[in-house]
Amino acid sequence: MSDCLFCKIAAGEVPSGKVYEDERVYAFRDIDPQAPVHFLVIPKEHIGSCGEITPDNAHVVASCFTAIAQATREMGVTDFRVVSNCGAKAGQSVPHLHFHVLAGRDMSWPPG
Ligand code: AMP
């Protein structure tokens, strides 16, 4: 999608701190980290949020989680949290499906 920030990041049109990339997925450090380790995993294909996952595009979610496992393994991170905010009331500010990966500190539950 031409006006989507995360599509531009995945295409290399906006700079980012890459931590992982394959043919379907891109991962990069969050610009406003909420933990010592905080990166975002996105499908290169534009999907607005978890609410837009269908049987036709669900394979990208598996690819995202494969990327999460590989990236955390490579970082030596064993304990981490994966979060996806869906919709403004849930805290989503960028309308392109993304998974936050947070680690390096104790996590409280439930999230605010
Ligand atoms: P959310 O609020 O769940 O939609 O998450 C969007 C995340 O994108 C936030 O944690 C932002 O800090 C992060 N973010 C926004 N712009 C950028 C950027 N240019 N590079 C890296 N992370 C970004």
PDB file of C-alpha atoms and ligand atoms in Angstrom:
ATOM      1  CA  MET A   1       0.000   0.000   0.000  1.00  0.00           C
ATOM      2  CA  SER A   2       1.692   3.207  -1.181  1.00  0.00           C
ATOM      3  CA  ASP A   3       0.943   5.412   1.841  1.00  0.00           C
ATOM      4  CA  CYS A   4       1.621   2.786   4.508  1.00  0.00           C
ATOM      5  CA  LEU A   5       4.666   3.456   6.732  1.00  0.00           C
ATOM      6  CA  PHE A   6       5.407  -0.222   7.375  1.00  0.00           C
ATOM      7  CA  CYS A   7       5.077  -1.114   3.666  1.00  0.00           C
ATOM      8  CA  LYS A   8       7.687   1.596   3.035  1.00  0.00           C
ATOM      9  CA  ILE A   9       9.948   0.198   5.773  1.00  0.00           C
ATOM     10  CA  ALA A  10       9.622  -3.344   4.364  1.00  0.00           C
ATOM     11  CA  ALA A  11      10.507  -2.000   0.899  1.00  0.00           C
ATOM     12  CA  GLY A  12      13.572  -0.152   2.240  1.00  0.00           C
ATOM     13  CA  GLU A  13      12.081   3.245   1.353  1.00  0.00           C
ATOM     14  CA  VAL A  14      12.130   4.344   5.012  1.00  0.00           C
ATOM     15  CA  PRO A  15      15.237   3.475   7.082  1.00  0.00           C
ATOM     16  CA  SER A  16      14.932   0.975   9.927  1.00  0.00           C
ATOM     17  CA  GLY A  17      17.087  -1.184  12.173  1.00  0.00           C
ATOM     18  CA  LYS A  18      16.673  -4.543  10.490  1.00  0.00           C
ATOM     19  CA  VAL A  19      16.871  -7.616  12.692  1.00  0.00           C
ATOM     20  CA  TYR A  20      15.494 -10.240  10.275  1.00  0.00           C
ATOM     21  CA  GLU A  21      14.282 -10.569   6.697  1.00  0.00           C
ATOM     22  CA  ASP A  22      13.044 -13.305   4.409  1.00  0.00           C
ATOM     23  CA  GLU A  23      10.834 -13.364   1.325  1.00  0.00           C
ATOM     24  CA  ARG A  24       7.603 -12.841   3.285  1.00  0.00           C
ATOM     25  CA  VAL A  25       8.636 -11.119   6.512  1.00  0.00           C
ATOM     26  CA  TYR A  26      10.634  -8.113   7.710  1.00  0.00           C
ATOM     27  CA  ALA A  27      11.594  -7.369  11.327  1.00  0.00           C
ATOM     28  CA  PHE A  28      13.089  -4.170  12.714  1.00  0.00           C
ATOM     29  CA  ARG A  29      13.763  -2.396  16.002  1.00  0.00           C
ATOM     30  CA  ASP A  30      10.934  -0.309  17.409  1.00  0.00           C
ATOM     31  CA  ILE A  31      11.755   3.410  17.262  1.00  0.00           C
ATOM     32  CA  ASP A  32      10.339   3.879  20.786  1.00  0.00           C
ATOM     33  CA  PRO A  33      11.429   0.738  22.644  1.00  0.00           C
ATOM     34  CA  GLN A  34       9.372  -0.343  25.653  1.00  0.00           C
ATOM     35  CA  ALA A  35      11.908  -2.952  26.799  1.00  0.00           C
ATOM     36  CA  PRO A  36      15.656  -3.560  26.356  1.00  0.00           C
ATOM     37  CA  VAL A  37      14.729  -5.762  23.387  1.00  0.00           C
ATOM     38  CA  HIS A  38      11.776  -4.474  21.346  1.00  0.00           C
ATOM     39  CA  PHE A  39      11.369  -5.231  17.678  1.00  0.00           C
ATOM     40  CA  LEU A  40       8.454  -5.463  15.268  1.00  0.00           C
ATOM     41  CA  VAL A  41       7.733  -8.324  12.889  1.00  0.00           C
ATOM     42  CA  ILE A  42       5.636  -7.517   9.832  1.00  0.00           C
ATOM     43  CA  PRO A  43       4.477  -9.328   6.728  1.00  0.00           C
ATOM     44  CA  LYS A  44       5.738  -7.682   3.533  1.00  0.00           C
ATOM     45  CA  GLU A  45       2.229  -8.121   2.168  1.00  0.00           C
ATOM     46  CA  HIS A  46      -0.089  -5.364   3.395  1.00  0.00           C
ATOM     47  CA  ILE A  47      -2.597  -6.680   5.937  1.00  0.00           C
ATOM     48  CA  GLY A  48      -4.255  -4.058   8.130  1.00  0.00           C
ATOM     49  CA  SER A  49      -4.339  -5.955  11.418  1.00  0.00           C
ATOM     50  CA  CYS A  50      -5.100  -9.323  13.028  1.00  0.00           C
ATOM     51  CA  GLY A  51      -8.743  -8.564  12.188  1.00  0.00           C
ATOM     52  CA  GLU A  52      -7.956  -8.922   8.466  1.00  0.00           C
ATOM     53  CA  ILE A  53      -6.423 -12.414   8.621  1.00  0.00           C
ATOM     54  CA  THR A  54      -8.286 -14.874   6.388  1.00  0.00           C
ATOM     55  CA  PRO A  55      -7.683 -18.460   5.249  1.00  0.00           C
ATOM     56  CA  ASP A  56      -6.067 -16.980   2.109  1.00  0.00           C
ATOM     57  CA  ASN A  57      -3.437 -14.882   3.910  1.00  0.00           C
ATOM     58  CA  ALA A  58      -3.023 -16.802   7.203  1.00  0.00           C
ATOM     59  CA  HIS A  59       0.238 -18.370   5.988  1.00  0.00           C
ATOM     60  CA  VAL A  60       1.983 -15.023   6.596  1.00  0.00           C
ATOM     61  CA  VAL A  61       1.180 -15.314  10.297  1.00  0.00           C
ATOM     62  CA  ALA A  62       3.027 -18.621  10.446  1.00  0.00           C
ATOM     63  CA  SER A  63       5.917 -16.947   8.633  1.00  0.00           C
ATOM     64  CA  CYS A  64       5.911 -14.107  11.178  1.00  0.00           C
ATOM     65  CA  PHE A  65       6.078 -16.550  14.090  1.00  0.00           C
ATOM     66  CA  THR A  66       8.815 -18.574  12.401  1.00  0.00           C
ATOM     67  CA  ALA A  67      10.727 -15.293  12.072  1.00  0.00           C
ATOM     68  CA  ILE A  68      10.110 -14.475  15.740  1.00  0.00           C
ATOM     69  CA  ALA A  69      11.513 -17.853  16.815  1.00  0.00           C
ATOM     70  CA  GLN A  70      14.555 -17.511  14.560  1.00  0.00           C
ATOM     71  CA  ALA A  71      15.333 -13.887  15.465  1.00  0.00           C
ATOM     72  CA  THR A  72      15.017 -14.476  19.218  1.00  0.00           C
ATOM     73  CA  ARG A  73      17.143 -17.645  18.959  1.00  0.00           C
ATOM     74  CA  GLU A  74      19.845 -15.706  17.120  1.00  0.00           C
ATOM     75  CA  MET A  75      19.749 -13.003  19.815  1.00  0.00           C
ATOM     76  CA  GLY A  76      19.980 -15.585  22.594  1.00  0.00           C
ATOM     77  CA  VAL A  77      16.633 -14.409  23.934  1.00  0.00           C
ATOM     78  CA  THR A  78      14.628 -17.206  25.572  1.00  0.00           C
ATOM     79  CA  ASP A  79      11.936 -15.303  27.507  1.00  0.00           C
ATOM     80  CA  PHE A  80       9.889 -12.807  25.553  1.00  0.00           C
ATOM     81  CA  ARG A  81       6.399 -11.465  24.949  1.00  0.00           C
ATOM     82  CA  VAL A  82       4.617 -11.214  21.595  1.00  0.00           C
ATOM     83  CA  VAL A  83       1.849  -8.590  21.299  1.00  0.00           C
ATOM     84  CA  SER A  84      -0.335  -7.489  18.416  1.00  0.00           C
ATOM     85  CA  ASN A  85      -2.626  -4.526  18.995  1.00  0.00           C
ATOM     86  CA  CYS A  86      -5.731  -4.645  16.794  1.00  0.00           C
ATOM     87  CA  GLY A  87      -7.671  -1.397  16.448  1.00  0.00           C
ATOM     88  CA  ALA A  88      -7.186   2.044  17.970  1.00  0.00           C
ATOM     89  CA  LYS A  89      -8.856   1.171  21.294  1.00  0.00           C
ATOM     90  CA  ALA A  90      -6.421  -1.718  21.707  1.00  0.00           C
ATOM     91  CA  GLY A  91      -3.488   0.624  21.064  1.00  0.00           C
ATOM     92  CA  GLN A  92      -2.824   0.079  17.363  1.00  0.00           C
ATOM     93  CA  SER A  93      -1.230   3.208  15.879  1.00  0.00           C
ATOM     94  CA  VAL A  94       0.103   1.828  12.571  1.00  0.00           C
ATOM     95  CA  PRO A  95      -2.513   0.080  10.399  1.00  0.00           C
ATOM     96  CA  HIS A  96      -0.260  -2.689   9.044  1.00  0.00           C
ATOM     97  CA  LEU A  97      -0.246  -6.035  10.849  1.00  0.00           C
ATOM     98  CA  HIS A  98       2.707  -6.244  13.227  1.00  0.00           C
ATOM     99  CA  PHE A  99       3.849  -8.286  16.160  1.00  0.00           C
ATOM    100  CA  HIS A 100       5.782  -6.567  18.934  1.00  0.00           C
ATOM    101  CA  VAL A 101       8.500  -8.759  20.449  1.00  0.00           C
ATOM    102  CA  LEU A 102       9.566  -7.536  23.904  1.00  0.00           C
ATOM    103  CA  ALA A 103      12.257  -8.963  26.166  1.00  0.00           C
ATOM    104  CA  GLY A 104      15.023  -8.112  28.588  1.00  0.00           C
ATOM    105  CA  ARG A 105      12.912  -7.151  31.594  1.00  0.00           C
ATOM    106  CA  ASP A 106      10.187  -8.632  33.784  1.00  0.00           C
ATOM    107  CA  MET A 107       6.731  -8.339  32.205  1.00  0.00           C
ATOM    108  CA  SER A 108       3.584  -7.622  34.203  1.00  0.00           C
ATOM    109  CA  TRP A 109       0.165  -9.143  33.528  1.00  0.00           C
ATOM    110  CA  PRO A 110      -2.407  -8.100  32.516  1.00  0.00           C
ATOM    111  CA  PRO A 111      -1.121  -5.391  30.160  1.00  0.00           C
ATOM    112  CA  GLY A 112      -2.704  -1.960  30.654  1.00  0.00           C
TER     113      GLY A 112
HETATM  114  P1  AMP B   1       1.184  -0.079  17.560  1.00  0.00           P
HETATM  115  O1  AMP B   1       1.036   1.161  18.393  1.00  0.00           O
HETATM  116  O2  AMP B   1       0.853  -1.356  18.277  1.00  0.00           O
HETATM  117  O3  AMP B   1       0.453   0.068  16.238  1.00  0.00           O
HETATM  118  O4  AMP B   1       2.724  -0.209  17.238  1.00  0.00           O
HETATM  119  C1  AMP B   1       3.353   0.611  16.311  1.00  0.00           C
HETATM  120  C2  AMP B   1       4.785   0.700  16.744  1.00  0.00           C
HETATM  121  O5  AMP B   1       5.519   1.216  15.659  1.00  0.00           O
HETATM  122  C3  AMP B   1       5.051   1.614  17.923  1.00  0.00           C
HETATM  123  O6  AMP B   1       5.630   0.869  18.987  1.00  0.00           O
HETATM  124  C4  AMP B   1       6.009   2.664  17.377  1.00  0.00           C
HETATM  125  O7  AMP B   1       6.999   3.055  18.292  1.00  0.00           O
HETATM  126  C5  AMP B   1       6.586   1.948  16.178  1.00  0.00           C
HETATM  127  N1  AMP B   1       7.063   2.805  15.101  1.00  0.00           N
HETATM  128  C6  AMP B   1       6.427   3.843  14.524  1.00  0.00           C
HETATM  129  N2  AMP B   1       7.171   4.361  13.534  1.00  0.00           N
HETATM  130  C7  AMP B   1       8.304   3.614  13.483  1.00  0.00           C
HETATM  131  C8  AMP B   1       9.482   3.657  12.673  1.00  0.00           C
HETATM  132  N3  AMP B   1       9.646   4.566  11.696  1.00  0.00           N
HETATM  133  N4  AMP B   1      10.458   2.751  12.911  1.00  0.00           N
HETATM  134  C9  AMP B   1      10.322   1.841  13.895  1.00  0.00           C
HETATM  135  N5  AMP B   1       9.222   1.735  14.686  1.00  0.00           N
HETATM  136  C10 AMP B   1       8.237   2.628  14.485  1.00  0.00           C
END
